[in-house]
mmCIF file of C-alpha atoms in Angstrom:
data_model
loop_
_atom_site.group_PDB
_atom_site.id
_atom_site.type_symbol
_atom_site.label_atom_id
_atom_site.label_comp_id
_atom_site.label_asym_id
_atom_site.label_seq_id
_atom_site.Cartn_x
_atom_site.Cartn_y
_atom_site.Cartn_z
ATOM 1 C CA MET Z 1 -0.014 0.212 0.062
ATOM 2 C CA ASP Z 2 1.668 3.499 -1.237
ATOM 3 C CA ALA Z 3 1.616 6.523 1.253
ATOM 4 C CA ARG Z 4 -1.243 8.381 -0.732
ATOM 5 C CA LYS Z 5 -3.682 5.189 0.398
ATOM 6 C CA LYS Z 6 -2.249 4.791 3.842
ATOM 7 C CA ILE Z 7 -3.080 8.634 4.232
ATOM 8 C CA GLY Z 8 -6.477 8.034 2.936
ATOM 9 C CA LEU Z 9 -7.285 4.973 4.744
ATOM 10 C CA SER Z 10 -6.367 6.791 7.847
ATOM 11 C CA ALA Z 11 -8.384 9.615 7.449
ATOM 12 C CA ALA Z 12 -11.313 7.371 6.545
ATOM 13 C CA VAL Z 13 -10.915 5.430 9.844
ATOM 14 C CA LEU Z 14 -10.918 8.936 11.889
ATOM 15 C CA ALA Z 15 -13.840 10.051 9.892
ATOM 16 C CA LEU Z 16 -15.591 7.055 10.883
ATOM 17 C CA ALA Z 17 -14.728 7.129 14.669
ATOM 18 C CA ALA Z 18 -16.092 10.712 14.467
ATOM 19 C CA ALA Z 19 -19.159 9.950 12.939
ATOM 20 C CA ALA Z 20 -20.023 7.341 15.510
ATOM 21 C CA MET Z 21 -19.735 9.625 18.306
ATOM 22 C CA ILE Z 22 -21.905 12.174 16.927
ATOM 23 C CA PRO Z 23 -25.281 10.771 18.543
ATOM 24 C CA ALA Z 24 -23.312 10.818 21.781
ATOM 25 C CA VAL Z 25 -22.402 14.691 21.724
ATOM 26 C CA THR Z 26 -25.224 16.168 19.385
ATOM 27 C CA GLY Z 27 -29.109 16.399 19.530
ATOM 28 C CA ASP Z 28 -31.596 14.575 17.380
ATOM 29 C CA TYR Z 29 -31.547 17.505 14.561
ATOM 30 C CA TYR Z 30 -27.870 17.226 13.985
ATOM 31 C CA VAL Z 31 -28.045 13.214 14.135
ATOM 32 C CA SER Z 32 -31.070 13.448 11.280
ATOM 33 C CA PHE Z 33 -28.689 15.961 9.353
ATOM 34 C CA SER Z 34 -26.104 13.587 9.635
ATOM 35 C CA THR Z 35 -27.863 10.777 8.572
ATOM 36 C CA GLU Z 36 -28.482 12.816 5.297
ATOM 37 C CA ILE Z 37 -24.930 13.333 4.589
ATOM 38 C CA VAL Z 38 -24.357 9.689 4.963
ATOM 39 C CA ILE Z 39 -26.953 9.073 2.388
ATOM 40 C CA MET Z 40 -25.431 11.748 0.353
ATOM 41 C CA VAL Z 41 -21.794 10.481 0.537
ATOM 42 C CA LEU Z 42 -23.114 7.258 -0.821
ATOM 43 C CA MET Z 43 -25.065 8.739 -3.777
ATOM 44 C CA LEU Z 44 -21.956 10.830 -4.553
ATOM 45 C CA SER Z 45 -19.647 7.697 -4.631
ATOM 46 C CA SER Z 46 -21.802 6.047 -6.413
ATOM 47 C CA TYR Z 47 -22.343 8.692 -8.803
ATOM 48 C CA ARG Z 48 -18.491 8.820 -9.159
ATOM 49 C CA ILE Z 49 -18.665 5.096 -10.632
ATOM 50 C CA VAL Z 50 -20.312 6.735 -13.966
ATOM 51 C CA VAL Z 51 -17.877 9.566 -13.723
ATOM 52 C CA LEU Z 52 -14.948 7.368 -13.747
ATOM 53 C CA THR Z 53 -15.941 6.016 -17.646
ATOM 54 C CA GLY Z 54 -15.807 9.752 -18.764
ATOM 55 C CA GLU Z 55 -19.633 10.512 -18.769
ATOM 56 C CA TRP Z 56 -21.593 12.741 -16.344
ATOM 57 C CA SER Z 57 -25.460 11.881 -16.004
ATOM 58 C CA PHE Z 58 -28.839 13.627 -15.013
ATOM 59 C CA ALA Z 59 -30.284 10.410 -14.390
ATOM 60 C CA HIS Z 60 -28.814 9.202 -11.437
ATOM 61 C CA VAL Z 61 -30.986 11.083 -8.792
ATOM 62 C CA VAL Z 62 -34.057 9.497 -10.786
ATOM 63 C CA LEU Z 63 -32.301 6.234 -10.261
ATOM 64 C CA GLN Z 64 -32.200 7.051 -6.602
ATOM 65 C CA GLY Z 65 -35.868 7.637 -6.822
ATOM 66 C CA VAL Z 66 -36.257 4.204 -8.085
ATOM 67 C CA GLY Z 67 -35.109 2.680 -4.805
ATOM 68 C CA ALA Z 68 -37.241 5.134 -2.845
ATOM 69 C CA TYR Z 69 -40.391 4.526 -4.653
ATOM 70 C CA THR Z 70 -39.583 0.668 -4.523
ATOM 71 C CA ALA Z 71 -39.337 0.539 -0.812
ATOM 72 C CA ALA Z 72 -42.003 2.927 -0.180
ATOM 73 C CA ILE Z 73 -44.374 0.435 -2.346
ATOM 74 C CA LEU Z 74 -43.340 -2.516 -0.520
ATOM 75 C CA VAL Z 75 -43.442 -1.094 2.871
ATOM 76 C CA LYS Z 76 -46.708 0.700 2.520
ATOM 77 C CA ASP Z 77 -48.571 -2.168 0.216
ATOM 78 C CA TRP Z 78 -46.799 -5.305 1.496
ATOM 79 C CA GLY Z 79 -45.422 -4.242 4.812
ATOM 80 C CA ALA Z 80 -41.761 -5.611 3.900
ATOM 81 C CA PRO Z 81 -39.127 -5.416 5.993
ATOM 82 C CA PHE Z 82 -35.990 -3.456 5.530
ATOM 83 C CA MET Z 83 -33.515 -6.069 4.304
ATOM 84 C CA VAL Z 84 -36.169 -6.833 1.682
ATOM 85 C CA SER Z 85 -36.762 -3.333 0.551
ATOM 86 C CA LEU Z 86 -33.161 -2.438 0.452
ATOM 87 C CA LEU Z 87 -32.410 -5.153 -1.721
ATOM 88 C CA ALA Z 88 -35.393 -5.266 -4.234
ATOM 89 C CA GLY Z 89 -34.803 -1.344 -4.169
ATOM 90 C CA ALA Z 90 -31.176 -1.874 -5.284
ATOM 91 C CA LEU Z 91 -32.234 -4.484 -7.950
ATOM 92 C CA VAL Z 92 -35.228 -2.489 -9.297
ATOM 93 C CA ALA Z 93 -32.988 0.535 -9.828
ATOM 94 C CA GLY Z 94 -30.071 -1.507 -11.362
ATOM 95 C CA SER Z 95 -32.627 -3.056 -13.759
ATOM 96 C CA VAL Z 96 -34.092 0.429 -14.518
ATOM 97 C CA ALA Z 97 -30.601 1.391 -15.601
ATOM 98 C CA ALA Z 98 -30.072 -1.515 -17.768
ATOM 99 C CA ILE Z 99 -32.831 -1.109 -19.625
ATOM 100 C CA LEU Z 100 -32.025 2.841 -19.973
ATOM 101 C CA SER Z 101 -28.448 1.933 -20.771
ATOM 102 C CA PHE Z 102 -29.055 0.242 -24.288
ATOM 103 C CA PRO Z 103 -30.536 3.415 -26.308
ATOM 104 C CA LEU Z 104 -28.688 5.868 -23.706
ATOM 105 C CA LEU Z 105 -25.094 4.387 -24.056
ATOM 106 C CA LYS Z 106 -25.246 4.705 -27.684
ATOM 107 C CA MET Z 107 -24.301 8.469 -27.289
ATOM 108 C CA ARG Z 108 -21.231 9.679 -25.753
ATOM 109 C CA GLY Z 109 -20.630 12.971 -23.771
ATOM 110 C CA PHE Z 110 -22.906 15.963 -24.278
ATOM 111 C CA TYR Z 111 -25.276 13.691 -26.145
ATOM 112 C CA PHE Z 112 -25.143 11.413 -23.369
ATOM 113 C CA LEU Z 113 -25.790 13.849 -20.513
ATOM 114 C CA MET Z 114 -29.096 15.210 -22.879
ATOM 115 C CA GLY Z 115 -30.062 11.801 -23.055
ATOM 116 C CA THR Z 116 -30.039 10.964 -19.409
ATOM 117 C CA PHE Z 117 -31.964 14.473 -18.853
ATOM 118 C CA GLY Z 118 -34.763 13.100 -20.926
ATOM 119 C CA ALA Z 119 -34.776 9.692 -19.900
ATOM 120 C CA ALA Z 120 -35.116 11.471 -15.921
ATOM 121 C CA GLU Z 121 -37.776 13.777 -17.002
ATOM 122 C CA ALA Z 122 -39.610 10.528 -18.748
ATOM 123 C CA VAL Z 123 -39.468 8.318 -15.083
ATOM 124 C CA ARG Z 124 -40.559 11.664 -13.005
ATOM 125 C CA LEU Z 125 -43.686 11.845 -15.362
ATOM 126 C CA LEU Z 126 -44.751 8.456 -14.500
ATOM 127 C CA TRP Z 127 -44.515 9.089 -11.365
ATOM 128 C CA ARG Z 128 -46.546 12.397 -11.342
ATOM 129 C CA LYS Z 129 -49.184 11.193 -13.712
ATOM 130 C CA PHE Z 130 -49.906 7.644 -12.560
ATOM 131 C CA ASN Z 131 -51.839 7.056 -8.987
ATOM 132 C CA TYR Z 132 -49.926 3.817 -8.534
ATOM 133 C CA PHE Z 133 -47.000 5.867 -7.714
ATOM 134 C CA GLY Z 134 -48.993 8.589 -5.769
ATOM 135 C CA GLY Z 135 -48.849 11.341 -8.431
ATOM 136 C CA THR Z 136 -47.587 14.707 -7.348
ATOM 137 C CA ARG Z 137 -47.965 13.863 -3.405
ATOM 138 C CA GLY Z 138 -45.796 10.165 -3.854
ATOM 139 C CA PHE Z 139 -45.903 8.306 -0.443
ATOM 140 C CA SER Z 140 -46.023 9.409 2.895
ATOM 141 C CA GLY Z 141 -46.202 7.470 6.264
ATOM 142 C CA ILE Z 142 -43.156 4.868 5.528
ATOM 143 C CA SER Z 143 -42.800 3.089 8.717
ATOM 144 C CA PRO Z 144 -39.083 3.391 10.185
ATOM 145 C CA PRO Z 145 -37.406 -0.211 10.068
ATOM 146 C CA PHE Z 146 -37.998 -2.499 13.251
ATOM 147 C CA LEU Z 147 -35.651 -5.515 14.304
ATOM 148 C CA ARG Z 148 -36.719 -7.897 16.740
ATOM 149 C CA ILE Z 149 -34.656 -11.208 17.749
ATOM 150 C CA GLY Z 150 -36.210 -12.913 20.707
ATOM 151 C CA ASN Z 151 -36.500 -10.441 23.750
ATOM 152 C CA PHE Z 152 -34.006 -7.949 21.841
ATOM 153 C CA ALA Z 153 -35.772 -5.478 19.495
ATOM 154 C CA ILE Z 154 -34.194 -2.250 18.270
ATOM 155 C CA ASP Z 155 -36.796 0.735 16.614
ATOM 156 C CA PHE Z 156 -34.652 2.580 14.022
ATOM 157 C CA GLY Z 157 -37.510 5.064 14.557
ATOM 158 C CA HIS Z 158 -35.028 7.024 16.642
ATOM 159 C CA PRO Z 159 -32.574 9.531 14.985
ATOM 160 C CA ALA Z 160 -29.478 7.719 16.200
ATOM 161 C CA ALA Z 161 -30.543 4.322 15.884
ATOM 162 C CA PHE Z 162 -31.265 4.993 11.930
ATOM 163 C CA PHE Z 163 -28.444 6.784 11.812
ATOM 164 C CA TYR Z 164 -26.124 3.781 12.872
ATOM 165 C CA LEU Z 165 -28.294 1.806 10.512
ATOM 166 C CA ALA Z 166 -27.569 4.076 7.519
ATOM 167 C CA LEU Z 167 -23.909 4.242 8.657
ATOM 168 C CA THR Z 168 -23.098 0.418 8.353
ATOM 169 C CA VAL Z 169 -25.368 0.521 5.118
ATOM 170 C CA CYS Z 170 -23.161 3.181 3.477
ATOM 171 C CA VAL Z 171 -19.828 1.663 5.197
ATOM 172 C CA VAL Z 172 -20.463 -1.601 3.489
ATOM 173 C CA CYS Z 173 -21.438 0.160 0.121
ATOM 174 C CA LEU Z 174 -18.336 2.205 0.270
ATOM 175 C CA LEU Z 175 -15.992 -1.006 0.854
ATOM 176 C CA ILE Z 176 -17.885 -2.635 -2.056
ATOM 177 C CA ILE Z 177 -17.288 0.422 -4.472
ATOM 178 C CA TRP Z 178 -13.685 0.994 -3.349
ATOM 179 C CA SER Z 179 -12.812 -2.784 -3.884
ATOM 180 C CA ILE Z 180 -14.355 -2.688 -7.213
ATOM 181 C CA GLU Z 181 -12.386 0.510 -8.114
ATOM 182 C CA GLN Z 182 -9.382 -1.485 -6.994
ATOM 183 C CA SER Z 183 -9.922 -4.164 -9.064
ATOM 184 C CA ARG Z 184 -9.011 -4.853 -13.031
ATOM 185 C CA LEU Z 185 -12.758 -3.675 -13.909
ATOM 186 C CA GLY Z 186 -11.894 -0.304 -12.136
ATOM 187 C CA GLN Z 187 -8.749 -0.028 -13.992
ATOM 188 C CA ILE Z 188 -10.676 -0.424 -17.342
ATOM 189 C CA TRP Z 189 -13.011 2.122 -16.662
ATOM 190 C CA ARG Z 190 -10.143 4.678 -15.880
ATOM 191 C CA THR Z 191 -8.615 3.538 -19.270
ATOM 192 C CA ILE Z 192 -11.980 4.110 -20.901
ATOM 193 C CA GLU Z 193 -12.124 7.591 -19.567
ATOM 194 C CA GLN Z 194 -8.527 8.348 -19.998
ATOM 195 C CA GLN Z 195 -8.016 6.758 -23.200
ATOM 196 C CA ASP Z 196 -11.123 5.504 -24.801
ATOM 197 C CA VAL Z 197 -9.733 5.305 -28.496
ATOM 198 C CA LEU Z 198 -6.669 3.375 -27.383
ATOM 199 C CA ALA Z 199 -8.973 1.108 -25.064
ATOM 200 C CA GLN Z 200 -10.890 0.131 -28.029
ATOM 201 C CA ALA Z 201 -8.052 -0.398 -30.166
ATOM 202 C CA VAL Z 202 -6.837 -3.087 -27.695
ATOM 203 C CA GLY Z 203 -10.165 -4.838 -27.907
ATOM 204 C CA ILE Z 204 -12.051 -3.486 -25.266
ATOM 205 C CA ASP Z 205 -15.683 -3.281 -25.491
ATOM 206 C CA THR Z 206 -15.994 0.187 -24.064
ATOM 207 C CA ARG Z 207 -19.809 0.484 -24.539
ATOM 208 C CA ARG Z 208 -19.959 -3.014 -22.667
ATOM 209 C CA TYR Z 209 -17.807 -1.361 -19.355
ATOM 210 C CA ARG Z 210 -19.875 1.763 -19.397
ATOM 211 C CA ARG Z 211 -22.882 -0.053 -19.335
ATOM 212 C CA VAL Z 212 -21.592 -2.083 -16.412
ATOM 213 C CA ALA Z 213 -20.642 0.951 -14.629
ATOM 214 C CA PHE Z 214 -24.033 2.758 -15.201
ATOM 215 C CA VAL Z 215 -25.986 -0.074 -14.015
ATOM 216 C CA ILE Z 216 -23.599 -0.809 -10.699
ATOM 217 C CA SER Z 217 -24.064 3.072 -10.067
ATOM 218 C CA ALA Z 218 -27.629 2.691 -10.326
ATOM 219 C CA VAL Z 219 -27.691 -0.183 -7.523
ATOM 220 C CA PHE Z 220 -25.989 1.730 -5.120
ATOM 221 C CA ALA Z 221 -28.009 4.618 -5.667
ATOM 222 C CA GLY Z 222 -30.915 2.362 -5.244
ATOM 223 C CA VAL Z 223 -30.065 1.860 -1.848
ATOM 224 C CA ALA Z 224 -29.313 5.438 -0.778
ATOM 225 C CA GLY Z 225 -32.772 5.734 -2.399
ATOM 226 C CA VAL Z 226 -34.371 3.205 0.121
ATOM 227 C CA LEU Z 227 -32.232 4.920 3.164
ATOM 228 C CA LEU Z 228 -33.512 8.014 2.003
ATOM 229 C CA ALA Z 229 -37.281 6.975 2.093
ATOM 230 C CA TYR Z 230 -36.680 5.633 5.471
ATOM 231 C CA ALA Z 231 -34.880 8.521 6.883
ATOM 232 C CA PHE Z 232 -37.813 10.813 5.726
ATOM 233 C CA GLY Z 233 -40.935 8.813 5.940
ATOM 234 C CA THR Z 234 -41.878 10.170 2.247
ATOM 235 C CA VAL Z 235 -41.433 10.070 -1.082
ATOM 236 C CA THR Z 236 -42.182 12.805 -3.623
ATOM 237 C CA PRO Z 237 -41.295 13.260 -7.460
ATOM 238 C CA ASN Z 238 -40.118 16.756 -6.694
ATOM 239 C CA ARG Z 239 -37.163 15.067 -4.365
ATOM 240 C CA PHE Z 240 -35.774 13.895 -7.650
ATOM 241 C CA ASN Z 241 -35.677 16.977 -9.677
ATOM 242 C CA LEU Z 242 -33.219 18.630 -11.902
ATOM 243 C CA ASN Z 243 -32.451 21.139 -9.398
ATOM 244 C CA PHE Z 244 -30.946 17.841 -7.196
ATOM 245 C CA ALA Z 245 -29.181 16.587 -10.134
ATOM 246 C CA LEU Z 246 -27.298 19.789 -11.006
ATOM 247 C CA TYR Z 247 -26.343 20.127 -7.129
ATOM 248 C CA LEU Z 248 -25.279 16.306 -7.210
ATOM 249 C CA MET Z 249 -22.831 17.230 -10.135
ATOM 250 C CA ILE Z 250 -21.614 20.241 -8.465
ATOM 251 C CA TRP Z 251 -21.034 18.850 -5.193
ATOM 252 C CA ALA Z 252 -19.026 15.876 -7.012
ATOM 253 C CA ILE Z 253 -16.755 18.683 -9.130
ATOM 254 C CA VAL Z 254 -16.224 20.632 -6.089
ATOM 255 C CA GLY Z 255 -15.198 17.518 -4.294
ATOM 256 C CA GLY Z 256 -12.933 16.007 -7.140
ATOM 257 C CA THR Z 257 -13.934 12.685 -8.760
ATOM 258 C CA ARG Z 258 -10.271 11.531 -9.579
ATOM 259 C CA SER Z 259 -9.841 9.883 -5.956
ATOM 260 C CA PHE Z 260 -12.037 7.776 -3.800
ATOM 261 C CA TYR Z 261 -12.076 10.003 -1.022
ATOM 262 C CA GLY Z 262 -12.716 13.638 -3.161
ATOM 263 C CA VAL Z 263 -16.384 12.975 -3.632
ATOM 264 C CA ILE Z 264 -16.857 12.483 0.127
ATOM 265 C CA LEU Z 265 -14.842 15.042 1.364
ATOM 266 C CA GLY Z 266 -16.945 17.463 -0.942
ATOM 267 C CA GLY Z 267 -20.369 15.730 0.294
ATOM 268 C CA ILE Z 268 -19.711 16.481 3.506
ATOM 269 C CA LEU Z 269 -18.272 19.689 3.274
ATOM 270 C CA LEU Z 270 -20.830 21.286 0.644
ATOM 271 C CA MET Z 271 -23.694 19.491 2.678
ATOM 272 C CA GLY Z 272 -22.621 21.635 5.869
ATOM 273 C CA PHE Z 273 -22.353 24.326 3.870
ATOM 274 C CA ASP Z 274 -25.830 24.084 2.343
ATOM 275 C CA GLU Z 275 -27.649 23.925 5.613
ATOM 276 C CA SER Z 276 -26.035 27.246 6.647
ATOM 277 C CA LEU Z 277 -27.805 28.609 3.674
ATOM 278 C CA ARG Z 278 -31.139 27.086 4.483
ATOM 279 C CA PHE Z 279 -31.987 31.009 5.941
ATOM 280 C CA ALA Z 280 -31.598 32.416 2.197
ATOM 281 C CA ASP Z 281 -32.596 29.911 0.240
ATOM 282 C CA GLU Z 282 -33.216 31.955 -3.147
ATOM 283 C CA LEU Z 283 -29.462 33.100 -3.002
ATOM 284 C CA ARG Z 284 -28.477 29.348 -3.074
ATOM 285 C CA PRO Z 285 -28.197 28.985 -6.998
ATOM 286 C CA GLY Z 286 -26.276 32.054 -7.165
ATOM 287 C CA VAL Z 287 -23.814 31.225 -4.518
ATOM 288 C CA TYR Z 288 -23.289 27.572 -5.790
ATOM 289 C CA GLY Z 289 -22.776 29.031 -9.180
ATOM 290 C CA VAL Z 290 -19.631 31.502 -7.818
ATOM 291 C CA ILE Z 291 -18.405 28.491 -5.977
ATOM 292 C CA LEU Z 292 -18.318 26.350 -9.080
ATOM 293 C CA ILE Z 293 -16.728 28.992 -10.936
ATOM 294 C CA LEU Z 294 -14.173 29.863 -8.645
ATOM 295 C CA VAL Z 295 -13.005 25.905 -8.292
ATOM 296 C CA MET Z 296 -12.994 25.580 -12.180
ATOM 297 C CA LEU Z 297 -10.434 28.475 -12.294
ATOM 298 C CA PHE Z 298 -8.194 27.584 -9.181
ATOM 299 C CA TRP Z 299 -8.716 24.094 -8.546
ATOM 300 C CA PRO Z 300 -10.026 22.354 -11.563
ATOM 301 C CA GLN Z 301 -9.033 18.893 -9.818
ATOM 302 C CA GLY Z 302 -11.487 19.887 -6.867
ATOM 303 C CA LEU Z 303 -10.734 19.982 -3.037
ATOM 304 C CA GLU Z 304 -9.017 16.456 -3.273
ATOM 305 C CA ARG Z 305 -6.054 18.556 -4.482
ATOM 306 C CA LEU Z 306 -5.657 21.165 -1.571
ATOM 307 C CA ILE Z 307 -5.439 18.086 1.079
ATOM 308 C CA GLY Z 308 -3.348 15.722 -1.013
ATOM 309 C CA PHE Z 309 -5.179 13.459 -2.933
ATOM 310 C CA ALA Z 310 -3.507 14.171 -5.780
ATOM 311 C CA ALA Z 311 -4.993 13.069 -9.353
ATOM 312 C CA VAL Z 312 -3.731 9.883 -10.651
ATOM 313 C CA PRO Z 313 -1.584 10.956 -13.625
ATOM 314 C CA VAL Z 314 -2.659 9.880 -17.234
ATOM 315 C CA ALA Z 315 0.078 6.971 -17.677
ATOM 316 C CA LYS Z 316 1.917 7.138 -21.338
ATOM 317 C CA GLN Z 317 0.764 4.386 -23.231
ATOM 318 C CA THR Z 318 1.722 2.618 -26.209
ATOM 319 C CA PRO Z 319 -0.461 0.436 -28.388
ATOM 320 C CA GLY Z 320 -1.237 -2.728 -27.322
ATOM 321 C CA THR Z 321 -0.671 -1.885 -23.549
ATOM 322 C CA THR Z 322 -3.313 -0.130 -21.382
ATOM 323 C CA SER Z 323 -2.573 1.606 -17.691
ATOM 324 C CA GLY Z 324 -1.392 -1.599 -15.741
ATOM 325 C CA ILE Z 325 -4.512 -3.624 -17.536
ATOM 326 C CA ALA Z 326 -3.272 -6.963 -19.536
ATOM 327 C CA ALA Z 327 -5.337 -6.322 -22.538
ATOM 328 C CA PRO Z 328 -8.316 -8.699 -22.667
ATOM 329 C CA SER Z 329 -8.910 -10.886 -25.652
ATOM 330 C CA LYS Z 330 -12.158 -10.404 -27.984
ATOM 331 C CA GLY Z 331 -13.929 -13.047 -25.982
ATOM 332 C CA ASP Z 332 -13.550 -11.014 -22.664
ATOM 333 C CA ALA Z 333 -14.812 -7.674 -24.406
#
């Protein structure tokens, strides 16, 4: 393990220890807000999977909404337990992403971005127009999880209990995402982002690997959506609108997407900053616009550059080789 990874791992352990202390030193309001941050960290980390392939998407928040709506329907109509709704939310979000990926991933760059915008609006329209999804009101009164094993019971309706549940789920998901990123699959995603044409030249099916990234990111977005549905007890179409998609994109840019920790740092800092703007909600778009311009001008690699999580330089490559990846065979692609 190199020095940069050791620093990152140490910072992650310290941050996790500090997060575990929050319910002991703060009130319910800040515990609930910390739960929102945990969910947002998971959302940003899942969003970065798409960015690793060189694409940006407006559909990610809608895929989170798919997970949230799945959990709401299962809990309200079927009384499903937490684990069932969690797995179902992830599965349905991944399935919707798999279906959308076939037309969307025929496009690249700006056209892919606009395609995800259109797909997201179409899904949101379904939620608003069909009574099965609750229309514009969505769903409310989603019961918090409850665990009983013999005489031992935990009511996750208490903010502190649900915070620890959300934190546990988030940490498990982040470990999985980190493992994927360190694997050969993650290296191929980076290669596609940095040397798309070269990757195709050595036999990598770039569209297939971008599709895999799109679906995997949606699975984790679905998990974040399920947590969001339980955290607030309500699910509405407006929660997953274009504004949220834009903020998600800005937070990822400001935090930085070159390292695993950049988006996490950006999510934590900007969620805190966003909360401080609650008294002046109408100023929020302008403030974010200024922040985005300043970051693009002075720190184009985001906050991660300031604290030492330097971007991984693009390796010089020659035909027939990729960045640390053995060139796959035709059958592998």
